[in-house]
PDB file of N, CA and C in Angstrom:
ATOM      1  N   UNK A 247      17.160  13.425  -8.894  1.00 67.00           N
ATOM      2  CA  UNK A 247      18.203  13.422  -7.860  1.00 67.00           C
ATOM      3  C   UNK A 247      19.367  14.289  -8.336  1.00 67.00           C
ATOM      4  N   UNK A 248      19.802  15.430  -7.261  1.00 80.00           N
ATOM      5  CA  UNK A 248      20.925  15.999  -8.016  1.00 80.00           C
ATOM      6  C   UNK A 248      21.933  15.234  -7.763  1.00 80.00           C
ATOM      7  N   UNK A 249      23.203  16.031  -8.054  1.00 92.00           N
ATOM      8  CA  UNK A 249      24.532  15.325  -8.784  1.00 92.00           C
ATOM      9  C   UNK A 249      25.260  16.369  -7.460  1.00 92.00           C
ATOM     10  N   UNK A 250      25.057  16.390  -7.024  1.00 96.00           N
ATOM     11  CA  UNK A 250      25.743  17.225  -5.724  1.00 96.00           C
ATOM     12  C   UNK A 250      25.540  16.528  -4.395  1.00 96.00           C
ATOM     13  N   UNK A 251      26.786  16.356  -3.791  1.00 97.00           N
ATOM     14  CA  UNK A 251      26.118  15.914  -2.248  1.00 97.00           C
ATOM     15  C   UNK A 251      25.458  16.785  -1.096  1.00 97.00           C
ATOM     16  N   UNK A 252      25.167  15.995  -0.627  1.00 98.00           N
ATOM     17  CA  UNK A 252      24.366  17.109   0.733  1.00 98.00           C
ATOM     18  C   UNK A 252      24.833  16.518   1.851  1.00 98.00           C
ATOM     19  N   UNK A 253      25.438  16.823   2.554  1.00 98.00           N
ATOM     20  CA  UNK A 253      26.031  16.370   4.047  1.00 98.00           C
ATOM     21  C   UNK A 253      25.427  16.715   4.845  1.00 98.00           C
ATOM     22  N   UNK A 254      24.644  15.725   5.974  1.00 97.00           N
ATOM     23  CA  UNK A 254      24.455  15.655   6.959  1.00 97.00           C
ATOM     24  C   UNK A 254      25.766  16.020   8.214  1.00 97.00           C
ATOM     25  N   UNK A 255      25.032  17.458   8.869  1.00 95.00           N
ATOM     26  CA  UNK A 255      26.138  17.088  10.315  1.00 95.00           C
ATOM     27  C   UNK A 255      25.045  17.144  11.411  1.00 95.00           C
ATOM     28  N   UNK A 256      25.489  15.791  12.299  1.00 92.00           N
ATOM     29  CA  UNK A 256      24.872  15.642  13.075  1.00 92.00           C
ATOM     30  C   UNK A 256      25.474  15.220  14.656  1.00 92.00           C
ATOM     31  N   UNK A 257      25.054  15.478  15.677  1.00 91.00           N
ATOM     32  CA  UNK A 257      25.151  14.987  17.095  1.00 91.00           C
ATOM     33  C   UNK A 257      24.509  15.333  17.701  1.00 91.00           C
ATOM     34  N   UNK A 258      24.731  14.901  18.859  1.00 90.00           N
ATOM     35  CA  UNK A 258      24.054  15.689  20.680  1.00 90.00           C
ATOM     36  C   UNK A 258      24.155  17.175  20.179  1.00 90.00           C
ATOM     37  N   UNK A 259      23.197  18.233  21.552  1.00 85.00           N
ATOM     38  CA  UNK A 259      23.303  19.427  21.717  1.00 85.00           C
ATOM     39  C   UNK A 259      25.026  20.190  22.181  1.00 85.00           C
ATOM     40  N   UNK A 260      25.321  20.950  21.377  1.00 85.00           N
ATOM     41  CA  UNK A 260      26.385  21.383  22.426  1.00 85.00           C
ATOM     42  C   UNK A 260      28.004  20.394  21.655  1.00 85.00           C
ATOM     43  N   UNK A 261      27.638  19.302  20.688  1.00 91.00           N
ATOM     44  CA  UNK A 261      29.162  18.917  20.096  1.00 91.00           C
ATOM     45  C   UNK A 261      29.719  19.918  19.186  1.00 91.00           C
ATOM     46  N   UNK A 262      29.699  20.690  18.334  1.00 89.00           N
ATOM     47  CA  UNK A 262      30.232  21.582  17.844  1.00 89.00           C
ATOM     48  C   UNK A 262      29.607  21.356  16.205  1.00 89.00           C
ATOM     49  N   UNK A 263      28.431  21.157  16.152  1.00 90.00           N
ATOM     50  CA  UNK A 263      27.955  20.747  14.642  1.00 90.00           C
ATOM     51  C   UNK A 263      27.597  22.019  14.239  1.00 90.00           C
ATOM     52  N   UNK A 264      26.927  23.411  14.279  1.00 87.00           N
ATOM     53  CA  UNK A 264      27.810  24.193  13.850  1.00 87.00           C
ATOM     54  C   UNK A 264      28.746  25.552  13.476  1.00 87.00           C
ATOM     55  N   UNK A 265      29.654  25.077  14.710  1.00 89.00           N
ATOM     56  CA  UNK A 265      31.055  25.349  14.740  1.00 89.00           C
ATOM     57  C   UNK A 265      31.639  24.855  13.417  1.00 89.00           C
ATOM     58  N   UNK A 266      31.585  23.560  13.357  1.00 93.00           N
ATOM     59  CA  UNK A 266      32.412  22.539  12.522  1.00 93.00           C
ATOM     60  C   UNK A 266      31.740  23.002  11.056  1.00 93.00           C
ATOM     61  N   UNK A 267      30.052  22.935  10.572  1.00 93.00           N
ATOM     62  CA  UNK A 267      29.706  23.704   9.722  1.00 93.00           C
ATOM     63  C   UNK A 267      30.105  25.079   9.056  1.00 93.00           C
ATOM     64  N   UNK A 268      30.462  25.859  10.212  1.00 92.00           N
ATOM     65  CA  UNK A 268      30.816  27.542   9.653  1.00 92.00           C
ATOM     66  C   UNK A 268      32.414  27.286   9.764  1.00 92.00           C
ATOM     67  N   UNK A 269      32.900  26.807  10.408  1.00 93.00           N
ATOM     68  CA  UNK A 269      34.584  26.842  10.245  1.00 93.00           C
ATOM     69  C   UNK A 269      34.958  25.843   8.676  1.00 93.00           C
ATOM     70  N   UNK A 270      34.530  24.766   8.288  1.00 96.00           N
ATOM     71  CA  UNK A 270      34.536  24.157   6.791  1.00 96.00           C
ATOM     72  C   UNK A 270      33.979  24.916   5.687  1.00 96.00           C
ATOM     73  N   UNK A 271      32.774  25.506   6.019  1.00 95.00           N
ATOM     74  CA  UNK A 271      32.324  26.071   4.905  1.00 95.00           C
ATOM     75  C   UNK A 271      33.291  28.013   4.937  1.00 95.00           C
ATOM     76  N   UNK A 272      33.765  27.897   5.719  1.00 94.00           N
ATOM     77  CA  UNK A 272      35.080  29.081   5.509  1.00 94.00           C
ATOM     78  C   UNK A 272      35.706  28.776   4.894  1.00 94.00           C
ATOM     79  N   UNK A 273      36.644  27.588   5.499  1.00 97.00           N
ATOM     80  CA  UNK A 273      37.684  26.890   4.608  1.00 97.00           C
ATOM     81  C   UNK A 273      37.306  26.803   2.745  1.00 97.00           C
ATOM     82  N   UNK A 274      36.145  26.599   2.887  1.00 97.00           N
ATOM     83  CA  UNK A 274      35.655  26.597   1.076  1.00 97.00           C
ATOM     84  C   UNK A 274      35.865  27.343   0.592  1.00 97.00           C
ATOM     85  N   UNK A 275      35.232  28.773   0.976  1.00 96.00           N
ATOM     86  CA  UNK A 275      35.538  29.710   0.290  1.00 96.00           C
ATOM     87  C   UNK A 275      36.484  30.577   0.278  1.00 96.00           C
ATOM     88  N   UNK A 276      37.103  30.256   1.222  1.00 97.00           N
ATOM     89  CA  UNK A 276      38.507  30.758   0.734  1.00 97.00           C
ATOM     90  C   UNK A 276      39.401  29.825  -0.468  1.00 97.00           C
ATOM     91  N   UNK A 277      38.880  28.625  -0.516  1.00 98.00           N
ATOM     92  CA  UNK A 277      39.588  27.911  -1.718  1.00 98.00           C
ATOM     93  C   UNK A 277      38.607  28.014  -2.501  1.00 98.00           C
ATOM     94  N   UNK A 278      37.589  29.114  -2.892  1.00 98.00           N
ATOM     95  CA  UNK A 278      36.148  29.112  -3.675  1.00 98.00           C
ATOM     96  C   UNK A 278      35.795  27.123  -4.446  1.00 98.00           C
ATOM     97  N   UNK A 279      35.672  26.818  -3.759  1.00 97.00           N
ATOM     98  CA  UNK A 279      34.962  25.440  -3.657  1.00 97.00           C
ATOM     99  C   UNK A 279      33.649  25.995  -3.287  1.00 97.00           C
ATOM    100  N   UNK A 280      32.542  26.036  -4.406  1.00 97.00           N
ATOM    101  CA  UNK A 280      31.137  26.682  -4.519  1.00 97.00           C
ATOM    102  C   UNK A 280      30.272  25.293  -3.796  1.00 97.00           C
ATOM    103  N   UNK A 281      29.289  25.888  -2.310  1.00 97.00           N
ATOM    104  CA  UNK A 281      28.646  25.156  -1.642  1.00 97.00           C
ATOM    105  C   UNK A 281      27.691  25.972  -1.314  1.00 97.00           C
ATOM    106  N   UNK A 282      27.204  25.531  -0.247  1.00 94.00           N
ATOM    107  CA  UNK A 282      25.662  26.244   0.437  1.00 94.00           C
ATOM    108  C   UNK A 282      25.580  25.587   1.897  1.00 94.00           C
ATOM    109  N   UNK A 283      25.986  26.439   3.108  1.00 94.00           N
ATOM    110  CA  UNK A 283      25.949  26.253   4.362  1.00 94.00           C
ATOM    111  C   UNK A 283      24.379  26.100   4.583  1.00 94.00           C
ATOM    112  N   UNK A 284      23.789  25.087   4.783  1.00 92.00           N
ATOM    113  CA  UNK A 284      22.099  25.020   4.980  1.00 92.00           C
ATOM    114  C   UNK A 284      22.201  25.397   6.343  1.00 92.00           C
ATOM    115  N   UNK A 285      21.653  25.850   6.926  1.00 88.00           N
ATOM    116  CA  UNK A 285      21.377  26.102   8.989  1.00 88.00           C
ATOM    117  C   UNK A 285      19.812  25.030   8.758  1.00 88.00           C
ATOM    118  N   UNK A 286      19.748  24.194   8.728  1.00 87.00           N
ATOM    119  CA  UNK A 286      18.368  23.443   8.552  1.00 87.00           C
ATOM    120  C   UNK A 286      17.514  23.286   9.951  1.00 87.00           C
ATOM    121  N   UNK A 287      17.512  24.072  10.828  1.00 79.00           N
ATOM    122  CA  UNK A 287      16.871  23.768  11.808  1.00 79.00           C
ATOM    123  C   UNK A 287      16.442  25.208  12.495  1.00 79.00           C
ATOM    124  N   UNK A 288      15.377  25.380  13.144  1.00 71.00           N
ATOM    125  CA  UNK A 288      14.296  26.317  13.528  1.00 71.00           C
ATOM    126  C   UNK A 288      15.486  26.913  14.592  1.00 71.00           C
ATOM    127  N   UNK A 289      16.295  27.013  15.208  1.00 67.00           N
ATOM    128  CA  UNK A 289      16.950  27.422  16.379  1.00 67.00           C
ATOM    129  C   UNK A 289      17.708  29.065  15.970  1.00 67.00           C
ATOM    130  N   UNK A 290      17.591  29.597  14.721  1.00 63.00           N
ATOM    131  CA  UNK A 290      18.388  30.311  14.324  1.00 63.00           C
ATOM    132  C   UNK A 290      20.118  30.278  14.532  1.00 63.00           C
ATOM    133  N   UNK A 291      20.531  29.338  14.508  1.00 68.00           N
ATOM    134  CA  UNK A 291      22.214  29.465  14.518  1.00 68.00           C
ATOM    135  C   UNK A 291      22.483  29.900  13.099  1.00 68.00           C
ATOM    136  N   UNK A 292      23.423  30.014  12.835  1.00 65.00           N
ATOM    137  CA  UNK A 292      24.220  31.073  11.023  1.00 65.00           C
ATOM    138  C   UNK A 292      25.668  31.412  11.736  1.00 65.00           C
ATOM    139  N   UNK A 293      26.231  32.046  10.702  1.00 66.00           N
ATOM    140  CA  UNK A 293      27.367  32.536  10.482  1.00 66.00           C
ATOM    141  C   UNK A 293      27.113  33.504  11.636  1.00 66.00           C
ATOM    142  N   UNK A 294      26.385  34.332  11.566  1.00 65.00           N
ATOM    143  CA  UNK A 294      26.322  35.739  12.640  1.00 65.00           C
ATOM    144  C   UNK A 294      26.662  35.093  14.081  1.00 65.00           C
ATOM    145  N   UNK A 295      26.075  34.156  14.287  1.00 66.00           N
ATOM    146  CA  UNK A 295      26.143  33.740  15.911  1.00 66.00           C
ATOM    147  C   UNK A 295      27.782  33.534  16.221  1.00 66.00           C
ATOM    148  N   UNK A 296      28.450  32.640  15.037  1.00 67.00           N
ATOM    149  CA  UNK A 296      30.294  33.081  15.498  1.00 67.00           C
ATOM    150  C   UNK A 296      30.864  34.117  15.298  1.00 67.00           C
ATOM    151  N   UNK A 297      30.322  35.201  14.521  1.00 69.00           N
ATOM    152  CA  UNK A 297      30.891  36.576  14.727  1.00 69.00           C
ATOM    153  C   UNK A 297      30.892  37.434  14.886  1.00 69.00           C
ATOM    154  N   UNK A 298      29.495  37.423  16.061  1.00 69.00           N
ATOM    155  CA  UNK A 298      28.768  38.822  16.856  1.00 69.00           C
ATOM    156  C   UNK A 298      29.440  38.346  18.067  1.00 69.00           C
ATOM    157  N   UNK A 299      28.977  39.469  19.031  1.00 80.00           N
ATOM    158  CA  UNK A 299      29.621  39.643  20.288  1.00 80.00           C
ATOM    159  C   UNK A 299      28.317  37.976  21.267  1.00 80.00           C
ATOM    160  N   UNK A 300      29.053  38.333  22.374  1.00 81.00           N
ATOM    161  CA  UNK A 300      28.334  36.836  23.010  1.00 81.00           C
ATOM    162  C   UNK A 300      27.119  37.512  23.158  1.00 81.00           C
ATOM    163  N   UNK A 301      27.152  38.881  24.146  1.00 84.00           N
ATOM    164  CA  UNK A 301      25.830  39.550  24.174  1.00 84.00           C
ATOM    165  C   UNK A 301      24.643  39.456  23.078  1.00 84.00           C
ATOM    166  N   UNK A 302      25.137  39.948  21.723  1.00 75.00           N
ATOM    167  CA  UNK A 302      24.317  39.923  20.539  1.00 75.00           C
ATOM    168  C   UNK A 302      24.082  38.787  20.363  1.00 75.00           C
ATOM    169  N   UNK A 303      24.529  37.774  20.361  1.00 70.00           N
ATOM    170  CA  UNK A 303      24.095  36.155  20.033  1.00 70.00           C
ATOM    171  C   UNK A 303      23.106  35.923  20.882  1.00 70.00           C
ATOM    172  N   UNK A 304      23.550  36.187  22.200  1.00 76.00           N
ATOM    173  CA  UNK A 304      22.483  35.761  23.167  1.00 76.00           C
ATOM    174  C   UNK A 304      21.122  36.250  23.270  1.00 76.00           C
ATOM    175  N   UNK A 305      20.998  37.746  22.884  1.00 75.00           N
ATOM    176  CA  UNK A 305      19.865  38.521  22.599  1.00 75.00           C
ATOM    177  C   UNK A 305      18.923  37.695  21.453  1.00 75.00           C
ATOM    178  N   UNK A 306      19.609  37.845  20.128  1.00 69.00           N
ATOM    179  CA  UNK A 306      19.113  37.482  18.997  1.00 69.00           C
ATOM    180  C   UNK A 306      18.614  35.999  18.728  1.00 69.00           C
ATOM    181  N   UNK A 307      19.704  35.202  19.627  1.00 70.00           N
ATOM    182  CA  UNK A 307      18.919  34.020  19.445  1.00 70.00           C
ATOM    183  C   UNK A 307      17.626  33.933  20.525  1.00 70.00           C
ATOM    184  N   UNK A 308      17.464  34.209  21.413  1.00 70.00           N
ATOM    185  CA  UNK A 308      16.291  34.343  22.108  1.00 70.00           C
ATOM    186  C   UNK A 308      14.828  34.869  20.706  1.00 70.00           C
ATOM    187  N   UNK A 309      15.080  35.463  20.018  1.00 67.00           N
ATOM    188  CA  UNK A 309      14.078  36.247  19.333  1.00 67.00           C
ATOM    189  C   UNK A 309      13.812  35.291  17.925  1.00 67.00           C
ATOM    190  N   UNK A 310      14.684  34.499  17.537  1.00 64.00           N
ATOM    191  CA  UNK A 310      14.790  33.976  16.503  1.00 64.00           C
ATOM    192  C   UNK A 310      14.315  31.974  16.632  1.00 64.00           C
ATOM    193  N   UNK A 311      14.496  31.775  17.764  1.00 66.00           N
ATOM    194  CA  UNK A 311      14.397  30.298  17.561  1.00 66.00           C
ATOM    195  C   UNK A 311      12.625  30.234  17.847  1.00 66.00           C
ATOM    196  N   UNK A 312      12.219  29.227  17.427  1.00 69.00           N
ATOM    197  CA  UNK A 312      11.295  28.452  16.873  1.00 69.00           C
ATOM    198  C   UNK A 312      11.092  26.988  16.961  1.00 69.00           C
ATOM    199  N   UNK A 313       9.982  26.916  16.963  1.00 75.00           N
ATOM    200  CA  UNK A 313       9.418  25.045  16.833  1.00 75.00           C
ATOM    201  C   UNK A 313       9.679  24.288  15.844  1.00 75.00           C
ATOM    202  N   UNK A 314       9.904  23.164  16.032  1.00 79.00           N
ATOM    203  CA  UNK A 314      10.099  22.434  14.443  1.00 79.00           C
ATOM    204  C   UNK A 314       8.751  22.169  14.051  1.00 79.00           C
ATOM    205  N   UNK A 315       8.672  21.970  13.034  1.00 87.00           N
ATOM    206  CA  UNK A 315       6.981  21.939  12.141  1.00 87.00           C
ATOM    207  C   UNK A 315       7.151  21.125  10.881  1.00 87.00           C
ATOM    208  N   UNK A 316       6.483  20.436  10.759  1.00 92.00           N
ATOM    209  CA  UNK A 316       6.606  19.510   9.228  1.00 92.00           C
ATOM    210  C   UNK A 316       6.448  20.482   7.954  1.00 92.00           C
ATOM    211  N   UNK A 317       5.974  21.301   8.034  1.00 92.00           N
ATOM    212  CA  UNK A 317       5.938  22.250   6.913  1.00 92.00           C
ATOM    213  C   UNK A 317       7.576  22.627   6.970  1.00 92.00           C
ATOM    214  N   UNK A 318       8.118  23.279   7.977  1.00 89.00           N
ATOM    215  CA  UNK A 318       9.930  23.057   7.927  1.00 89.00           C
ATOM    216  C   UNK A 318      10.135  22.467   7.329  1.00 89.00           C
ATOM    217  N   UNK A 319      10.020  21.610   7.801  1.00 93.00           N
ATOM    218  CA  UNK A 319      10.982  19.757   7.361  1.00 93.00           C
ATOM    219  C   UNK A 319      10.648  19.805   6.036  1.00 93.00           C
ATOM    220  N   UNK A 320       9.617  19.641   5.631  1.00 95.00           N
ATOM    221  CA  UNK A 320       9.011  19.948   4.418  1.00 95.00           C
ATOM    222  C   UNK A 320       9.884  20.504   3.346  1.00 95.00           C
ATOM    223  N   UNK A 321       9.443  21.937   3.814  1.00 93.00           N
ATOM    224  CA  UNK A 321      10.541  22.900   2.591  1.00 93.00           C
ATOM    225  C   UNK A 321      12.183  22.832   2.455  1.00 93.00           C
ATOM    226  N   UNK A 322      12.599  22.395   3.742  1.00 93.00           N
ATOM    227  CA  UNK A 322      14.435  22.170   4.034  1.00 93.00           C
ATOM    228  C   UNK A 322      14.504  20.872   3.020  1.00 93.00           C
ATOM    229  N   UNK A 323      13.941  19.833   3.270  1.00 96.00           N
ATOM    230  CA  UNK A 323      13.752  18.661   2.413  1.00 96.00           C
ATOM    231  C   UNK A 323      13.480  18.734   0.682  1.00 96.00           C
ATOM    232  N   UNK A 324      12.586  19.625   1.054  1.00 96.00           N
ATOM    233  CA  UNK A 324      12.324  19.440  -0.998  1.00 96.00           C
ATOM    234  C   UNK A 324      13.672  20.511  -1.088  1.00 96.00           C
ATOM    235  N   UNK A 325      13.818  21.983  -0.317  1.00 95.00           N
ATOM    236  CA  UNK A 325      15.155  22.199  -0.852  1.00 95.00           C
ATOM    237  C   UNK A 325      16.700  21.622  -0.760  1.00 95.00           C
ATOM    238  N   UNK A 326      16.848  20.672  -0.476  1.00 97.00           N
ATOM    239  CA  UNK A 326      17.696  19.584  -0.243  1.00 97.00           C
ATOM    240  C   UNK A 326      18.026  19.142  -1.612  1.00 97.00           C
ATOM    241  N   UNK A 327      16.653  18.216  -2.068  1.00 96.00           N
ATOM    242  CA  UNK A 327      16.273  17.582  -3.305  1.00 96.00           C
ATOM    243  C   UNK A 327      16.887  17.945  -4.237  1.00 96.00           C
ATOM    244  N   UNK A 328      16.583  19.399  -4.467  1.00 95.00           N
ATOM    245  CA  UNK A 328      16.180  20.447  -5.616  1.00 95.00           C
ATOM    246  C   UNK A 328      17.766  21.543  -5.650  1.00 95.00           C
ATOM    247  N   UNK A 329      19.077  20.982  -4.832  1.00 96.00           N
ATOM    248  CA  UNK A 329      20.226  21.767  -4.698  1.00 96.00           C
ATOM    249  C   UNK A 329      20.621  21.818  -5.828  1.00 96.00           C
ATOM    250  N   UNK A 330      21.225  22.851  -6.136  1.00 95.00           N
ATOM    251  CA  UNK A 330      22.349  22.994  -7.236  1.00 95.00           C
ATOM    252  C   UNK A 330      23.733  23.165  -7.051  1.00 95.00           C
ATOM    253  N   UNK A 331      24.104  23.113  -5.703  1.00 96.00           N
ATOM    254  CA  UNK A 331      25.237  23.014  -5.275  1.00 96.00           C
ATOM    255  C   UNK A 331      25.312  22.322  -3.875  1.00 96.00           C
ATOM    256  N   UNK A 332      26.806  21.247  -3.938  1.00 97.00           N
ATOM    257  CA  UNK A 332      27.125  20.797  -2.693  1.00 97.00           C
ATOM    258  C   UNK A 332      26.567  21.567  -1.234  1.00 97.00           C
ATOM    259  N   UNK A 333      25.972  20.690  -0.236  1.00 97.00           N
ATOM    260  CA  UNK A 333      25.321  21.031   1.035  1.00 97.00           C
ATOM    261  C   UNK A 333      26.311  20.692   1.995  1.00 97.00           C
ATOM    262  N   UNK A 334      26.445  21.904   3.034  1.00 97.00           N
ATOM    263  CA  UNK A 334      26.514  21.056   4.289  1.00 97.00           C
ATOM    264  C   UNK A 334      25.194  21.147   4.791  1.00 97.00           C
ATOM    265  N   UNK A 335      24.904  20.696   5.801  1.00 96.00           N
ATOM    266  CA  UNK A 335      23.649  20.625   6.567  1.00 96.00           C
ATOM    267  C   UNK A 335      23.293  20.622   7.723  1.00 96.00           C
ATOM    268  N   UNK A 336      23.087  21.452   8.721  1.00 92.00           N
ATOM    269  CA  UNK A 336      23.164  21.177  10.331  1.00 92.00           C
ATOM    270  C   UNK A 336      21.572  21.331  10.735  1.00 92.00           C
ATOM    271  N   UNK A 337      21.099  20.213  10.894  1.00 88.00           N
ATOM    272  CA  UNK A 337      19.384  20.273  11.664  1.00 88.00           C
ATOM    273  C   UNK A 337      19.412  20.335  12.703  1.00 88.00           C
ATOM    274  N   UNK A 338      20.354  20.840  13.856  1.00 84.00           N
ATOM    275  CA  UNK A 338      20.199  20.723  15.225  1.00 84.00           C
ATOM    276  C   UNK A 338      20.779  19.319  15.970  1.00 84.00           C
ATOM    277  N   UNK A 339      20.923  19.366  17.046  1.00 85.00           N
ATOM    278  CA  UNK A 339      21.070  18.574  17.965  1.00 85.00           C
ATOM    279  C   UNK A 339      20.105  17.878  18.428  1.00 85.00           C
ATOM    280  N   UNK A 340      18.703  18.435  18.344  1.00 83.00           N
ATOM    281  CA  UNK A 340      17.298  17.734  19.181  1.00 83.00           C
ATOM    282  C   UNK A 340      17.098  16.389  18.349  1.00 83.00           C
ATOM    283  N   UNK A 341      16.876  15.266  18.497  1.00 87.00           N
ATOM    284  CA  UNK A 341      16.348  13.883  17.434  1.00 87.00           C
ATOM    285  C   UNK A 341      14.969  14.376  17.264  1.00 87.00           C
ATOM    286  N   UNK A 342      14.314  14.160  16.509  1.00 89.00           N
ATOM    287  CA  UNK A 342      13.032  14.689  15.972  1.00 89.00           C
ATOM    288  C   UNK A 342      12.728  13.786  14.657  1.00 89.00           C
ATOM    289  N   UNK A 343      11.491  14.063  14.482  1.00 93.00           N
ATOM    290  CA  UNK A 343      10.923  12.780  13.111  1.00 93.00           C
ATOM    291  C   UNK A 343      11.191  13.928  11.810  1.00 93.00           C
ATOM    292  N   UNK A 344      11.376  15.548  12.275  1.00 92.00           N
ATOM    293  CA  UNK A 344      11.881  15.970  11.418  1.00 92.00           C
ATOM    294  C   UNK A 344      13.032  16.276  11.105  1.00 92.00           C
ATOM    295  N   UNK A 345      14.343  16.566  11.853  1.00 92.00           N
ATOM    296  CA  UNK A 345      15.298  16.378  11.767  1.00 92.00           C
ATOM    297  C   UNK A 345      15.600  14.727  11.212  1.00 92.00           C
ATOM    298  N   UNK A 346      15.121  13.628  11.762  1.00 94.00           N
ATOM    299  CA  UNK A 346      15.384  12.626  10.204  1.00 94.00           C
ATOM    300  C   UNK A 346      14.525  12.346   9.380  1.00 94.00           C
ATOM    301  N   UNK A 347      13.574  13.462   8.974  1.00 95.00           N
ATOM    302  CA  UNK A 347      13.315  13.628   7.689  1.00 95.00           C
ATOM    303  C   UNK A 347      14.227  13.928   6.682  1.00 95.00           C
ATOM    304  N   UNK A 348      15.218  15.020   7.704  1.00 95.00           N
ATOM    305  CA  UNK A 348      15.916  16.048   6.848  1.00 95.00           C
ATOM    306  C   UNK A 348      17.510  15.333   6.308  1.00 95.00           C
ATOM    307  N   UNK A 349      17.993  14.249   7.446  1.00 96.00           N
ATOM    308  CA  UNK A 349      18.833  13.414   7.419  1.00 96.00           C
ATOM    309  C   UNK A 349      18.734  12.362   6.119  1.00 96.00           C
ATOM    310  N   UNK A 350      17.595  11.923   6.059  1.00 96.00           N
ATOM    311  CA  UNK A 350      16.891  11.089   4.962  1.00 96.00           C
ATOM    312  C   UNK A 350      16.896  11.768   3.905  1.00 96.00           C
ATOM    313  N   UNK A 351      16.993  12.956   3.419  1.00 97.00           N
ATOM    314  CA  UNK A 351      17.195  13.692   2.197  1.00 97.00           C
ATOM    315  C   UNK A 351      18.624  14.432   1.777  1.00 97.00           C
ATOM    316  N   UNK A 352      19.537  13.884   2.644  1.00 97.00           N
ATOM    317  CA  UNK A 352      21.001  13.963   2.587  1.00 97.00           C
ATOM    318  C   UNK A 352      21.718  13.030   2.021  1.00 97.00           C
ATOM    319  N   UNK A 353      22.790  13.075   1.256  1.00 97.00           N
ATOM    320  CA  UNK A 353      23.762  11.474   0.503  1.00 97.00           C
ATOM    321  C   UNK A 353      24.370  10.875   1.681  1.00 97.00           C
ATOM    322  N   UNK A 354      25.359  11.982   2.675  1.00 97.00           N
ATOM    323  CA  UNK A 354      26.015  11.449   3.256  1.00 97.00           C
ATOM    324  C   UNK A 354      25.666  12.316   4.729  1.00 97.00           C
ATOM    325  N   UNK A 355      26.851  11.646   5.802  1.00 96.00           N
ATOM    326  CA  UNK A 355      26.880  12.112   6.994  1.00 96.00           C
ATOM    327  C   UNK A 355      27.825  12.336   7.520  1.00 96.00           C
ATOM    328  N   UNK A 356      28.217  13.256   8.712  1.00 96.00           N
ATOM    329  CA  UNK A 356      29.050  13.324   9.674  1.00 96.00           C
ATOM    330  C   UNK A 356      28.695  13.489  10.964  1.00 96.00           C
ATOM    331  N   UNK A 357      28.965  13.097  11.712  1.00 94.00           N
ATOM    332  CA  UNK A 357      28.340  12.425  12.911  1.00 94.00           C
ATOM    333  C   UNK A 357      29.004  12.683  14.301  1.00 94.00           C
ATOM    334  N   UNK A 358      28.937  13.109  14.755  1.00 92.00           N
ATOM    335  CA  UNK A 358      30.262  14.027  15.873  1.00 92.00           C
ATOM    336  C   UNK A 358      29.355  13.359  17.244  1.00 92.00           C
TER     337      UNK A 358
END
């Protein structure tokens, strides 16, 4: 078990989980507080989606999202495990047996 937490952020589609992910994990590094923004879920959201144009988001995420798959869950999970630095964590909005797989391999939560 590492010695680092892993934060769960979680809610409905559409609460700002992460918004709230990429705007905190800014805040870090500008105070270099060393973490790892996980995007843990098949939908492609990241950093790029808040700071491309709406057009480009909208294009790119069309091309990028994906099914959830236990092999996912899988690898997001053992890399969870296996962190060497503090997590945030955003698996999406959808409830899924893999999204709380991925919840289940987190210390803590935030819950919007």
């Amino acid at each position: 078990m590492s010695e680092f937490a892993a934060i769960f952020i979680g809610g409905p589609p559409h609460a700002g989980k992460s918004t709230l992910l990429y705007r905190l994990s800014k805040v870090l590094r500008t105070r270099d507080v060393p973490h790892y923004a996980l995007r843990a879920s098949p939908d492609g959201e990241g950093d790029w989606s808040h700071e491309a144009t709406e057009t480009a988001v909208r294009e790119l995420r069309s091309r990028v999202r994906g099914p959830w798959t236990k092999a996912f869950a899988d690898s997001v999970s053992h890399f969870i495990d296996q962190r060497h630095l503090p997590l945030l964590v955003d698996a999406g909005g959808i409830p899924s047996l893999e999204s709380q797989q991925i919840a289940a391999a987190c210390t803590h939560a935030i819950l919007l």
